[in-house]
mmCIF file of C-alpha atoms and ligand atoms in Angstrom:
data_model
loop_
_atom_site.group_PDB
_atom_site.id
_atom_site.type_symbol
_atom_site.label_atom_id
_atom_site.label_comp_id
_atom_site.label_asym_id
_atom_site.label_seq_id
_atom_site.Cartn_x
_atom_site.Cartn_y
_atom_site.Cartn_z
ATOM 1 C CA MET F 1 -2.751 -25.754 19.526
ATOM 2 C CA THR F 2 0.824 -26.850 19.073
ATOM 3 C CA SER F 3 0.595 -30.367 20.451
ATOM 4 C CA CYS F 4 -1.191 -33.487 19.215
ATOM 5 C CA ARG F 5 -4.743 -33.908 20.536
ATOM 6 C CA ILE F 6 -4.118 -37.644 20.927
ATOM 7 C CA CYS F 7 -0.575 -38.208 22.139
ATOM 8 C CA GLY F 8 0.712 -34.740 23.104
ATOM 9 C CA GLY F 9 3.487 -34.950 20.480
ATOM 10 C CA ARG F 10 4.684 -31.908 18.566
ATOM 11 C CA LEU F 11 2.465 -30.691 15.721
ATOM 12 C CA HIS F 12 4.027 -29.411 12.509
ATOM 13 C CA GLU F 13 1.677 -27.108 10.641
ATOM 14 C CA PHE F 14 1.544 -27.560 6.854
ATOM 15 C CA GLY F 15 -1.642 -26.041 5.424
ATOM 16 C CA ASP F 16 -3.505 -22.842 6.246
ATOM 17 C CA PHE F 17 -6.949 -22.197 4.723
ATOM 18 C CA GLY F 18 -7.368 -18.875 6.508
ATOM 19 C CA THR F 19 -10.472 -17.970 8.477
ATOM 20 C CA GLN F 20 -13.492 -20.148 7.772
ATOM 21 C CA PRO F 21 -17.107 -20.212 8.965
ATOM 22 C CA LEU F 22 -18.983 -23.210 10.384
ATOM 23 C CA SER F 23 -19.649 -25.452 7.398
ATOM 24 C CA SER F 24 -23.287 -25.949 8.397
ATOM 25 C CA GLY F 25 -23.816 -22.303 9.401
ATOM 26 C CA PHE F 26 -26.345 -21.355 6.702
ATOM 27 C CA LEU F 27 -27.702 -17.850 7.288
ATOM 28 C CA GLU F 28 -31.135 -16.305 6.969
ATOM 29 C CA PRO F 29 -31.010 -13.793 4.083
ATOM 30 C CA ASP F 30 -31.706 -10.866 6.417
ATOM 31 C CA TYR F 31 -29.174 -11.997 9.029
ATOM 32 C CA ILE F 32 -26.986 -9.132 10.189
ATOM 33 C CA GLY F 33 -25.197 -10.517 13.251
ATOM 34 C CA ASP F 34 -21.649 -11.767 13.498
ATOM 35 C CA GLU F 35 -20.755 -15.070 11.918
ATOM 36 C CA TYR F 36 -18.498 -17.441 13.816
ATOM 37 C CA PHE F 37 -15.101 -17.785 12.140
ATOM 38 C CA PHE F 38 -12.084 -19.859 13.095
ATOM 39 C CA ARG F 39 -8.648 -20.482 11.600
ATOM 40 C CA LEU F 40 -8.697 -23.646 9.505
ATOM 41 C CA ALA F 41 -5.184 -25.067 9.392
ATOM 42 C CA LEU F 42 -3.677 -28.536 9.424
ATOM 43 C CA GLY F 43 -0.836 -30.056 11.375
ATOM 44 C CA VAL F 44 0.802 -33.467 11.528
ATOM 45 C CA CYS F 45 2.038 -35.037 14.751
ATOM 46 C CA ALA F 46 5.762 -35.750 14.764
ATOM 47 C CA SER F 47 5.290 -38.772 17.054
ATOM 48 C CA CYS F 48 2.064 -40.596 16.090
ATOM 49 C CA SER F 49 1.698 -39.099 12.561
ATOM 50 C CA MET F 50 -1.963 -38.120 13.091
ATOM 51 C CA VAL F 51 -3.018 -35.276 10.786
ATOM 52 C CA GLN F 52 -5.414 -32.932 12.574
ATOM 53 C CA LEU F 53 -6.826 -29.410 12.725
ATOM 54 C CA MET F 54 -4.725 -26.827 14.559
ATOM 55 C CA GLU F 55 -7.846 -25.216 16.026
ATOM 56 C CA GLU F 56 -10.835 -26.965 17.594
ATOM 57 C CA VAL F 57 -14.393 -25.665 17.094
ATOM 58 C CA PRO F 58 -16.679 -26.183 20.132
ATOM 59 C CA ARG F 59 -18.871 -29.197 19.331
ATOM 60 C CA HIS F 60 -22.174 -27.599 20.369
ATOM 61 C CA LEU F 61 -21.694 -25.065 17.566
ATOM 62 C CA MET F 62 -21.473 -27.835 14.953
ATOM 63 C CA PHE F 63 -23.752 -30.709 15.944
ATOM 64 C CA ASN F 64 -26.889 -29.091 17.258
ATOM 65 C CA GLY F 65 -30.629 -29.284 16.771
ATOM 66 C CA HIS F 66 -30.349 -28.071 13.201
ATOM 67 C CA TYR F 67 -27.696 -30.365 11.753
ATOM 68 C CA PRO F 68 -28.736 -30.537 8.087
ATOM 69 C CA TYR F 69 -26.963 -33.624 6.686
ATOM 70 C CA LEU F 70 -28.919 -36.847 6.045
ATOM 71 C CA SER F 71 -27.056 -40.132 5.428
ATOM 72 C CA SER F 72 -29.821 -41.634 3.353
ATOM 73 C CA GLY F 73 -29.961 -38.673 0.941
ATOM 74 C CA SER F 74 -27.869 -40.585 -1.620
ATOM 75 C CA SER F 75 -28.896 -43.900 -3.163
ATOM 76 C CA VAL F 76 -25.235 -44.965 -3.273
ATOM 77 C CA MET F 77 -24.942 -44.365 0.479
ATOM 78 C CA ARG F 78 -28.234 -46.146 1.200
ATOM 79 C CA LYS F 79 -26.904 -49.198 -0.611
ATOM 80 C CA HIS F 80 -23.551 -48.916 1.162
ATOM 81 C CA PHE F 81 -25.165 -48.922 4.623
ATOM 82 C CA GLU F 82 -27.569 -51.729 3.759
ATOM 83 C CA GLN F 83 -24.630 -53.875 2.614
ATOM 84 C CA THR F 84 -22.702 -52.912 5.744
ATOM 85 C CA ALA F 85 -25.605 -54.054 7.934
ATOM 86 C CA GLN F 86 -25.885 -57.368 6.048
ATOM 87 C CA HIS F 87 -22.136 -57.900 6.520
ATOM 88 C CA PHE F 88 -22.431 -57.354 10.284
ATOM 89 C CA LEU F 89 -25.457 -59.670 10.502
ATOM 90 C CA ARG F 90 -23.376 -62.455 8.918
ATOM 91 C CA THR F 91 -20.208 -61.841 10.955
ATOM 92 C CA GLU F 92 -20.390 -60.011 14.294
ATOM 93 C CA LEU F 93 -24.095 -60.221 15.161
ATOM 94 C CA THR F 94 -24.890 -63.922 14.819
ATOM 95 C CA SER F 95 -25.692 -64.715 18.475
ATOM 96 C CA PRO F 96 -29.348 -64.403 19.580
ATOM 97 C CA ASP F 97 -28.529 -61.814 22.278
ATOM 98 C CA ALA F 98 -26.309 -59.705 20.007
ATOM 99 C CA PHE F 99 -26.353 -55.984 20.704
ATOM 100 C CA ALA F 100 -25.050 -53.290 18.335
ATOM 101 C CA VAL F 101 -24.463 -49.604 19.018
ATOM 102 C CA GLU F 102 -23.963 -46.990 16.330
ATOM 103 C CA LEU F 103 -22.290 -43.690 17.171
ATOM 104 C CA GLY F 104 -23.619 -40.780 15.099
ATOM 105 C CA CYS F 105 -26.368 -42.972 13.624
ATOM 106 C CA ASN F 106 -27.796 -39.979 11.735
ATOM 107 C CA ASP F 107 -31.220 -40.873 10.266
ATOM 108 C CA GLY F 108 -30.741 -44.551 11.139
ATOM 109 C CA ILE F 109 -30.159 -45.931 7.668
ATOM 110 C CA MET F 110 -27.737 -48.686 8.843
ATOM 111 C CA LEU F 111 -29.595 -49.556 12.065
ATOM 112 C CA ARG F 112 -32.875 -49.922 10.169
ATOM 113 C CA ALA F 113 -31.558 -53.109 8.554
ATOM 114 C CA LEU F 114 -30.476 -54.478 11.963
ATOM 115 C CA ALA F 115 -33.883 -53.610 13.426
ATOM 116 C CA ASP F 116 -35.573 -55.439 10.525
ATOM 117 C CA ALA F 117 -33.461 -58.519 11.334
ATOM 118 C CA GLY F 118 -34.638 -58.323 14.958
ATOM 119 C CA VAL F 119 -31.222 -57.384 16.386
ATOM 120 C CA ARG F 120 -31.098 -55.329 19.556
ATOM 121 C CA HIS F 121 -29.575 -51.971 18.695
ATOM 122 C CA LEU F 122 -29.103 -48.420 19.919
ATOM 123 C CA GLY F 123 -28.141 -45.295 18.021
ATOM 124 C CA VAL F 124 -26.290 -42.479 19.797
ATOM 125 C CA GLU F 125 -26.927 -39.268 17.890
ATOM 126 C CA PRO F 126 -26.314 -35.771 19.296
ATOM 127 C CA SER F 127 -28.343 -33.900 16.665
ATOM 128 C CA GLU F 128 -32.040 -33.816 17.604
ATOM 129 C CA SER F 129 -33.349 -33.184 14.103
ATOM 130 C CA VAL F 130 -31.779 -36.276 12.518
ATOM 131 C CA ALA F 131 -32.327 -38.415 15.648
ATOM 132 C CA ASP F 132 -36.061 -37.674 15.339
ATOM 133 C CA ILE F 133 -36.059 -38.990 11.783
ATOM 134 C CA ALA F 134 -34.340 -42.180 12.996
ATOM 135 C CA ARG F 135 -36.975 -42.581 15.738
ATOM 136 C CA ARG F 136 -39.761 -42.179 13.228
ATOM 137 C CA ASN F 137 -38.070 -44.972 11.241
ATOM 138 C CA GLY F 138 -38.451 -47.262 14.254
ATOM 139 C CA ILE F 139 -34.855 -47.026 15.496
ATOM 140 C CA ARG F 140 -33.946 -46.866 19.204
ATOM 141 C CA VAL F 141 -31.936 -43.665 19.606
ATOM 142 C CA THR F 142 -30.514 -41.692 22.495
ATOM 143 C CA THR F 143 -29.824 -38.012 21.788
ATOM 144 C CA GLU F 144 -26.403 -37.551 23.313
ATOM 145 C CA PHE F 145 -22.737 -37.110 22.530
ATOM 146 C CA PHE F 146 -20.982 -40.449 22.956
ATOM 147 C CA GLN F 147 -18.304 -40.324 25.617
ATOM 148 C CA GLU F 148 -17.181 -42.427 28.556
ATOM 149 C CA SER F 149 -20.135 -41.525 30.811
ATOM 150 C CA THR F 150 -22.701 -42.211 28.045
ATOM 151 C CA ALA F 151 -21.133 -45.624 27.413
ATOM 152 C CA THR F 152 -21.272 -46.602 31.068
ATOM 153 C CA GLU F 153 -24.939 -45.577 31.253
ATOM 154 C CA ILE F 154 -25.792 -47.607 28.165
ATOM 155 C CA ARG F 155 -23.936 -50.679 29.464
ATOM 156 C CA GLU F 156 -25.874 -50.484 32.748
ATOM 157 C CA ALA F 157 -29.263 -49.762 31.194
ATOM 158 C CA GLU F 158 -28.947 -52.596 28.652
ATOM 159 C CA GLY F 159 -27.467 -55.049 31.142
ATOM 160 C CA ARG F 160 -25.183 -56.444 28.460
ATOM 161 C CA PRO F 161 -22.099 -55.477 26.485
ATOM 162 C CA ALA F 162 -22.128 -54.715 22.758
ATOM 163 C CA GLN F 163 -20.694 -57.112 20.175
ATOM 164 C CA LEU F 164 -20.345 -54.222 17.785
ATOM 165 C CA VAL F 165 -19.775 -50.484 18.119
ATOM 166 C CA TYR F 166 -19.968 -48.931 14.681
ATOM 167 C CA ALA F 167 -19.481 -45.371 13.433
ATOM 168 C CA ALA F 168 -19.506 -43.992 9.886
ATOM 169 C CA ASN F 169 -18.138 -40.517 9.236
ATOM 170 C CA THR F 170 -18.256 -39.768 12.929
ATOM 171 C CA ILE F 171 -14.982 -40.630 14.717
ATOM 172 C CA CYS F 172 -12.935 -38.192 12.627
ATOM 173 C CA HIS F 173 -15.327 -35.477 13.857
ATOM 174 C CA ILE F 174 -14.473 -36.003 17.505
ATOM 175 C CA PRO F 175 -11.353 -34.357 18.999
ATOM 176 C CA TYR F 176 -11.776 -36.006 22.453
ATOM 177 C CA VAL F 177 -11.073 -39.452 21.074
ATOM 178 C CA ASP F 178 -9.585 -40.636 24.398
ATOM 179 C CA SER F 179 -13.062 -40.512 25.948
ATOM 180 C CA ILE F 180 -14.482 -42.388 22.934
ATOM 181 C CA PHE F 181 -12.003 -45.218 23.441
ATOM 182 C CA ARG F 182 -12.681 -45.338 27.195
ATOM 183 C CA GLY F 183 -16.381 -45.480 26.314
ATOM 184 C CA VAL F 184 -15.822 -48.299 23.832
ATOM 185 C CA ASP F 185 -13.797 -50.095 26.523
ATOM 186 C CA ALA F 186 -16.743 -49.797 28.946
ATOM 187 C CA LEU F 187 -19.308 -50.935 26.396
ATOM 188 C CA LEU F 188 -17.667 -53.552 24.186
ATOM 189 C CA ALA F 189 -17.838 -57.319 24.817
ATOM 190 C CA ASP F 190 -14.425 -58.962 25.298
ATOM 191 C CA ASP F 191 -14.495 -60.382 21.799
ATOM 192 C CA GLY F 192 -16.454 -57.487 20.267
ATOM 193 C CA VAL F 193 -15.239 -55.050 17.631
ATOM 194 C CA PHE F 194 -15.206 -51.300 17.217
ATOM 195 C CA VAL F 195 -15.594 -50.548 13.500
ATOM 196 C CA PHE F 196 -15.391 -47.088 12.011
ATOM 197 C CA GLU F 197 -15.032 -45.638 8.535
ATOM 198 C CA ASP F 198 -13.804 -42.179 7.666
ATOM 199 C CA PRO F 199 -12.127 -40.298 4.787
ATOM 200 C CA TYR F 200 -8.643 -41.665 4.102
ATOM 201 C CA LEU F 201 -5.687 -39.279 4.191
ATOM 202 C CA ALA F 202 -4.070 -41.011 1.184
ATOM 203 C CA ASP F 203 -7.180 -40.396 -0.947
ATOM 204 C CA ILE F 204 -7.331 -36.755 0.139
ATOM 205 C CA VAL F 205 -3.656 -36.272 -0.771
ATOM 206 C CA ASP F 206 -3.863 -38.201 -4.064
ATOM 207 C CA LYS F 207 -7.011 -36.423 -5.249
ATOM 208 C CA THR F 208 -6.163 -32.985 -3.808
ATOM 209 C CA ALA F 209 -9.579 -33.334 -2.139
ATOM 210 C CA TYR F 210 -9.043 -30.373 0.141
ATOM 211 C CA ASP F 211 -12.774 -29.827 0.577
ATOM 212 C CA GLN F 212 -12.691 -32.778 3.014
ATOM 213 C CA ILE F 213 -10.967 -30.311 5.331
ATOM 214 C CA TYR F 214 -13.559 -28.303 7.282
ATOM 215 C CA ASP F 215 -14.634 -27.678 10.864
ATOM 216 C CA GLU F 216 -16.377 -31.033 11.346
ATOM 217 C CA HIS F 217 -13.433 -33.149 10.189
ATOM 218 C CA PHE F 218 -10.939 -32.843 13.006
ATOM 219 C CA TYR F 219 -8.738 -35.864 12.195
ATOM 220 C CA PHE F 220 -7.531 -37.155 8.842
ATOM 221 C CA PHE F 221 -6.844 -40.809 9.502
ATOM 222 C CA SER F 222 -4.251 -43.081 7.982
ATOM 223 C CA VAL F 223 -3.711 -46.739 8.823
ATOM 224 C CA THR F 224 -0.456 -45.744 10.544
ATOM 225 C CA SER F 225 -2.060 -43.117 12.780
ATOM 226 C CA VAL F 226 -5.140 -45.226 13.595
ATOM 227 C CA SER F 227 -2.980 -48.223 14.459
ATOM 228 C CA ALA F 228 -0.953 -46.052 16.884
ATOM 229 C CA MET F 229 -4.144 -44.539 18.325
ATOM 230 C CA ALA F 230 -5.723 -47.954 18.927
ATOM 231 C CA GLN F 231 -2.587 -49.188 20.693
ATOM 232 C CA ARG F 232 -2.416 -46.123 22.855
ATOM 233 C CA PHE F 233 -5.897 -46.879 24.242
ATOM 234 C CA GLY F 234 -5.364 -50.628 24.775
ATOM 235 C CA PHE F 235 -6.818 -51.829 21.485
ATOM 236 C CA GLU F 236 -5.436 -53.219 18.255
ATOM 237 C CA LEU F 237 -6.189 -52.510 14.608
ATOM 238 C CA VAL F 238 -7.033 -55.908 13.100
ATOM 239 C CA LYS F 239 -8.424 -54.993 9.685
ATOM 240 C CA ALA F 240 -8.267 -51.998 7.310
ATOM 241 C CA GLU F 241 -10.396 -51.968 4.143
ATOM 242 C CA ARG F 242 -10.439 -49.234 1.539
ATOM 243 C CA LEU F 243 -13.968 -48.135 0.583
ATOM 244 C CA PRO F 244 -14.982 -46.211 -2.549
ATOM 245 C CA VAL F 245 -17.601 -44.039 -0.770
ATOM 246 C CA HIS F 246 -17.322 -40.300 -0.008
ATOM 247 C CA GLY F 247 -14.312 -39.911 -2.287
ATOM 248 C CA GLY F 248 -12.293 -42.670 -0.602
ATOM 249 C CA GLU F 249 -12.465 -43.979 2.937
ATOM 250 C CA VAL F 250 -10.984 -46.726 5.076
ATOM 251 C CA ARG F 251 -13.031 -48.972 7.339
ATOM 252 C CA TYR F 252 -11.018 -49.781 10.456
ATOM 253 C CA THR F 253 -11.828 -52.807 12.616
ATOM 254 C CA ILE F 254 -10.444 -52.543 16.118
ATOM 255 C CA ALA F 255 -10.460 -55.279 18.768
ATOM 256 C CA ARG F 256 -9.153 -55.553 22.303
ATOM 257 C CA GLN F 257 -5.420 -56.231 22.297
ATOM 258 C CA GLY F 258 -4.620 -59.877 21.631
ATOM 259 C CA ARG F 259 -8.245 -60.936 21.025
ATOM 260 C CA ARG F 260 -8.058 -61.244 17.235
ATOM 261 C CA THR F 261 -5.285 -61.954 14.765
ATOM 262 C CA PRO F 262 -4.683 -58.924 12.558
ATOM 263 C CA ASP F 263 -5.593 -59.474 8.944
ATOM 264 C CA SER F 264 -2.912 -59.031 6.234
ATOM 265 C CA SER F 265 -4.691 -55.828 5.126
ATOM 266 C CA VAL F 266 -3.212 -53.937 8.080
ATOM 267 C CA ALA F 267 0.427 -54.829 7.330
ATOM 268 C CA ALA F 268 -0.122 -54.197 3.613
ATOM 269 C CA LEU F 269 -1.495 -50.681 4.076
ATOM 270 C CA LEU F 270 1.066 -49.829 6.771
ATOM 271 C CA ALA F 271 3.830 -50.812 4.347
ATOM 272 C CA GLU F 272 2.243 -48.823 1.523
ATOM 273 C CA GLU F 273 1.994 -45.694 3.673
ATOM 274 C CA LYS F 274 5.597 -46.079 4.772
ATOM 275 C CA VAL F 275 6.942 -46.472 1.240
ATOM 276 C CA ARG F 276 5.064 -43.418 -0.025
ATOM 277 C CA ARG F 277 5.972 -41.451 3.136
ATOM 278 C CA LEU F 278 2.349 -40.389 3.567
ATOM 279 C CA ALA F 279 2.806 -38.499 6.835
ATOM 280 C CA ASP F 280 6.147 -36.850 5.955
ATOM 281 C CA LEU F 281 6.096 -33.095 6.027
ATOM 282 C CA ASP F 282 7.534 -33.014 2.475
ATOM 283 C CA THR F 283 4.598 -35.066 1.173
ATOM 284 C CA LEU F 284 2.056 -32.921 3.017
ATOM 285 C CA ASN F 285 3.677 -29.657 1.895
ATOM 286 C CA ALA F 286 3.540 -30.913 -1.691
ATOM 287 C CA PHE F 287 -0.173 -31.711 -1.169
ATOM 288 C CA PHE F 288 -0.782 -28.160 -0.032
ATOM 289 C CA ARG F 289 0.982 -26.730 -3.090
ATOM 290 C CA ASN F 290 -1.455 -28.793 -5.180
ATOM 291 C CA VAL F 291 -4.317 -27.288 -3.148
ATOM 292 C CA GLU F 292 -3.095 -23.772 -3.960
ATOM 293 C CA LYS F 293 -2.855 -24.626 -7.654
ATOM 294 C CA SER F 294 -6.369 -26.121 -7.605
ATOM 295 C CA ARG F 295 -7.714 -22.913 -6.036
ATOM 296 C CA ASP F 296 -5.942 -20.702 -8.608
ATOM 297 C CA ASP F 297 -7.196 -22.833 -11.515
ATOM 298 C CA LEU F 298 -10.790 -22.777 -10.281
ATOM 299 C CA VAL F 299 -10.866 -19.028 -9.701
ATOM 300 C CA GLU F 300 -9.312 -18.394 -13.110
ATOM 301 C CA LEU F 301 -11.906 -20.606 -14.817
ATOM 302 C CA LEU F 302 -14.843 -18.940 -13.040
ATOM 303 C CA ARG F 303 -13.552 -15.444 -13.842
ATOM 304 C CA GLN F 304 -13.049 -16.382 -17.469
ATOM 305 C CA LEU F 305 -16.606 -17.755 -17.719
ATOM 306 C CA LYS F 306 -17.957 -14.603 -16.132
ATOM 307 C CA ALA F 307 -15.998 -12.470 -18.606
ATOM 308 C CA GLU F 308 -17.570 -14.510 -21.419
ATOM 309 C CA GLY F 309 -21.016 -13.813 -19.991
ATOM 310 C CA ARG F 310 -21.717 -17.437 -19.029
ATOM 311 C CA ARG F 311 -24.148 -18.273 -16.274
ATOM 312 C CA VAL F 312 -22.668 -20.466 -13.535
ATOM 313 C CA VAL F 313 -24.544 -21.948 -10.590
ATOM 314 C CA GLY F 314 -23.432 -24.276 -7.813
ATOM 315 C CA TYR F 315 -24.880 -27.762 -7.333
ATOM 316 C CA GLY F 316 -25.104 -29.134 -3.775
ATOM 317 C CA ALA F 317 -24.712 -26.775 -0.797
ATOM 318 C CA THR F 318 -22.577 -29.365 0.961
ATOM 319 C CA ALA F 319 -20.570 -28.917 4.148
ATOM 320 C CA LYS F 320 -17.537 -29.638 1.954
ATOM 321 C CA SER F 321 -18.271 -26.637 -0.240
ATOM 322 C CA ALA F 322 -17.715 -24.167 2.621
ATOM 323 C CA THR F 323 -13.940 -24.585 2.481
ATOM 324 C CA VAL F 324 -13.824 -24.322 -1.322
ATOM 325 C CA ALA F 325 -16.045 -21.237 -1.570
ATOM 326 C CA ASN F 326 -14.340 -19.388 1.263
ATOM 327 C CA TYR F 327 -10.767 -20.422 0.509
ATOM 328 C CA CYS F 328 -11.151 -19.553 -3.185
ATOM 329 C CA GLY F 329 -13.145 -16.393 -2.419
ATOM 330 C CA ILE F 330 -16.131 -17.526 -4.532
ATOM 331 C CA GLY F 331 -19.186 -15.370 -3.907
ATOM 332 C CA ARG F 332 -22.426 -14.731 -5.754
ATOM 333 C CA GLU F 333 -20.642 -12.595 -8.370
ATOM 334 C CA LEU F 334 -19.054 -15.813 -9.704
ATOM 335 C CA VAL F 335 -21.743 -18.358 -8.781
ATOM 336 C CA SER F 336 -25.241 -16.862 -8.824
ATOM 337 C CA PHE F 337 -26.818 -19.449 -6.513
ATOM 338 C CA VAL F 338 -26.381 -23.008 -5.251
ATOM 339 C CA SER F 339 -29.203 -25.480 -5.745
ATOM 340 C CA ASP F 340 -29.814 -28.011 -2.981
ATOM 341 C CA THR F 341 -32.578 -30.478 -2.150
ATOM 342 C CA THR F 342 -32.356 -30.000 1.650
ATOM 343 C CA PRO F 343 -35.418 -27.903 2.621
ATOM 344 C CA ASN F 344 -33.806 -26.206 5.638
ATOM 345 C CA LYS F 345 -30.903 -24.881 3.555
ATOM 346 C CA GLN F 346 -33.171 -23.425 0.850
ATOM 347 C CA GLY F 347 -33.797 -19.687 1.038
ATOM 348 C CA ARG F 348 -30.672 -19.220 3.150
ATOM 349 C CA LEU F 349 -27.148 -18.036 2.345
ATOM 350 C CA THR F 350 -24.067 -20.250 2.302
ATOM 351 C CA PRO F 351 -21.789 -19.704 5.329
ATOM 352 C CA GLY F 352 -19.087 -17.076 4.848
ATOM 353 C CA SER F 353 -19.501 -16.796 1.077
ATOM 354 C CA HIS F 354 -23.196 -15.722 1.266
ATOM 355 C CA ILE F 355 -24.329 -17.361 -1.970
ATOM 356 C CA PRO F 356 -28.131 -17.861 -2.016
ATOM 357 C CA VAL F 357 -29.348 -21.474 -1.751
ATOM 358 C CA ARG F 358 -32.317 -22.326 -3.991
ATOM 359 C CA PRO F 359 -34.337 -25.499 -4.418
ATOM 360 C CA ARG F 360 -33.502 -28.067 -7.082
ATOM 361 C CA SER F 361 -36.298 -26.663 -9.286
ATOM 362 C CA ALA F 362 -34.289 -23.435 -9.718
ATOM 363 C CA PHE F 363 -31.481 -25.429 -11.333
ATOM 364 C CA GLU F 364 -33.530 -26.446 -14.382
ATOM 365 C CA ASN F 365 -35.591 -23.336 -14.731
ATOM 366 C CA PRO F 366 -33.723 -22.491 -16.909
ATOM 367 C CA TYR F 367 -30.578 -24.626 -16.882
ATOM 368 C CA PRO F 368 -27.353 -22.613 -16.431
ATOM 369 C CA ASP F 369 -24.422 -22.810 -18.875
ATOM 370 C CA TYR F 370 -22.201 -24.367 -16.206
ATOM 371 C CA ALA F 371 -22.782 -26.078 -12.874
ATOM 372 C CA LEU F 372 -20.039 -26.148 -10.274
ATOM 373 C CA LEU F 373 -20.465 -29.548 -8.668
ATOM 374 C CA PHE F 374 -19.828 -29.095 -4.949
ATOM 375 C CA ALA F 375 -20.895 -32.678 -4.215
ATOM 376 C CA TRP F 376 -18.119 -34.202 -6.355
ATOM 377 C CA ASN F 377 -18.029 -37.323 -4.159
ATOM 378 C CA HIS F 378 -21.451 -38.191 -5.620
ATOM 379 C CA ALA F 379 -20.470 -37.022 -9.139
ATOM 380 C CA GLU F 380 -21.349 -40.204 -10.983
ATOM 381 C CA GLU F 381 -24.779 -40.487 -9.341
ATOM 382 C CA ILE F 382 -25.614 -36.802 -9.851
ATOM 383 C CA ILE F 383 -24.384 -36.504 -13.438
ATOM 384 C CA ALA F 384 -26.438 -39.590 -14.359
ATOM 385 C CA LYS F 385 -29.518 -38.224 -12.565
ATOM 386 C CA GLU F 386 -29.180 -34.801 -14.234
ATOM 387 C CA ILE F 387 -28.765 -36.178 -17.761
ATOM 388 C CA ARG F 388 -31.126 -33.524 -19.171
ATOM 389 C CA PHE F 389 -28.800 -30.723 -18.065
ATOM 390 C CA ARG F 390 -26.094 -32.035 -20.394
ATOM 391 C CA GLU F 391 -28.625 -32.699 -23.150
ATOM 392 C CA ALA F 392 -29.562 -29.030 -22.875
ATOM 393 C CA GLY F 393 -25.900 -28.126 -23.497
ATOM 394 C CA GLY F 394 -24.905 -27.682 -19.850
ATOM 395 C CA LYS F 395 -21.425 -28.511 -18.594
ATOM 396 C CA TRP F 396 -20.193 -29.610 -15.201
ATOM 397 C CA ILE F 397 -17.215 -28.025 -13.458
ATOM 398 C CA LEU F 398 -15.350 -30.438 -11.173
ATOM 399 C CA TYR F 399 -12.348 -29.549 -9.019
ATOM 400 C CA VAL F 400 -11.359 -33.000 -7.719
ATOM 401 C CA PRO F 401 -8.905 -34.529 -8.623
ATOM 402 C CA HIS F 402 -8.177 -31.371 -10.661
ATOM 403 C CA VAL F 403 -10.163 -28.494 -12.098
ATOM 404 C CA GLN F 404 -11.952 -29.652 -15.253
ATOM 405 C CA VAL F 405 -15.062 -29.106 -17.359
ATOM 406 C CA VAL F 406 -16.930 -32.269 -18.310
HETATM 407 ZN ZN1 ZN M 1 0.351 -37.621 18.172
#
C-alpha cells in the first residue's frame, strides 16, 4: 500500500522489519506446512499523520477460533478494567435504561462489572474461544466482527441506542476504521460517547518499544491522528488521557461533533505532539535507528551469554515477542525455550522463530541463568511474582526501553 488507509493521503515508509509470521501462529512441533509470512513495515501519512502498517493481514487469519490472548490473565489488567467499569458506571451509565457495548470484549473482564451493576450490555467479540469464556462468565456476547452492518443489527435488536461504545486494545487492530465509525454512528445515542484505548505512538517512540509493532496492531495512534480521524467521520475528540497500562496507552473519548466541550487534555497533548514533532519523518527515522541499535545490542548480549555457556530461556510467549524474535533472528540456539501459562500455546513452537513453548513449571525446574522477559509491559508484576528466580541467582534481560540485565 502506498496510500493512507484512512484518508487516502500519501504514505512515507520509515521502518522495515522484514518478513514476519502471524504473531499468534503457534505451530504444532511436527508441523511441516508453509507458514504465512508478510512484510512488516511502517508508514506515516503525509496528510493526517496516522502511522500504520504498509501491508494488511487478512483479519480471518488473525482473530479466529483459536485466538490465545486473555485480558484477565494479568492482575494489573483486571484491576484496570474493574476501575474502568466503575468510572463508566459513575459517568456515562447513570440512567436506568443505559446500554453499553464493548467491541473486542475478550473474556468479558470489563463487562462483568457492568453486568454485576445490572447494566444492559453487549460484547462484540470475533474470536469464538474467548467469547465462550465471556459467556460462561455471564456476559451477553455476539461472536462477530464489529462493522456497520453489525451495529445496525444490534441497534434494531436492542430497540435502543448505546450511551457508551467502548474498546480496549481493539480499534488499532482494525484497518477498516471507516466502517467502525459508521457503525458507531448507527449505534450511539446522540449524547453518547465512543471510548477507546490503545498503545500510544509517543510511548512507543520514547521507549523504543518496537515489539508493539506486529500484524495485529495496524494503527499506531497519536492524539493528532485520532483527532483528525474523528473529524473525518463526523465526530470530535473531547478527551485524551494517558494510561500506564500495556507500556503506555491513551484513552480517547469521542463524541458527536458539537455535543460535548473538549477537555483541556486534548489541546495539551496536541500541543505536546506538535512541539516534539512526533509524526515528522525525521523523528520516526530516528526511532527506527534506535530500533536497529536495540536489536544489535540484544543479539550481541545473547551471543555473549551463549559463548559463556549460560542458559537463557524466554518468559512469556506473547504476541509482541514475535516481532522481536524474528526481527533479531533469535531461535532456540540462543533461547532454549519460552515458558508461558497459556495451555494452548504449550507444547507448540513460536511463530517463525520455532522456539519450543513450555509450561511455567519448566521455568523453575531448574531455573535458568537468564530469562528474556518478552512480556516487559508486565515487568513489575512478573518480577515481583517470580521473586524466587532472582533469589536463586537468576537475572532478567529486558529490551525496553533499552537492552539491560536486571
Ligand atoms: Zn491519512
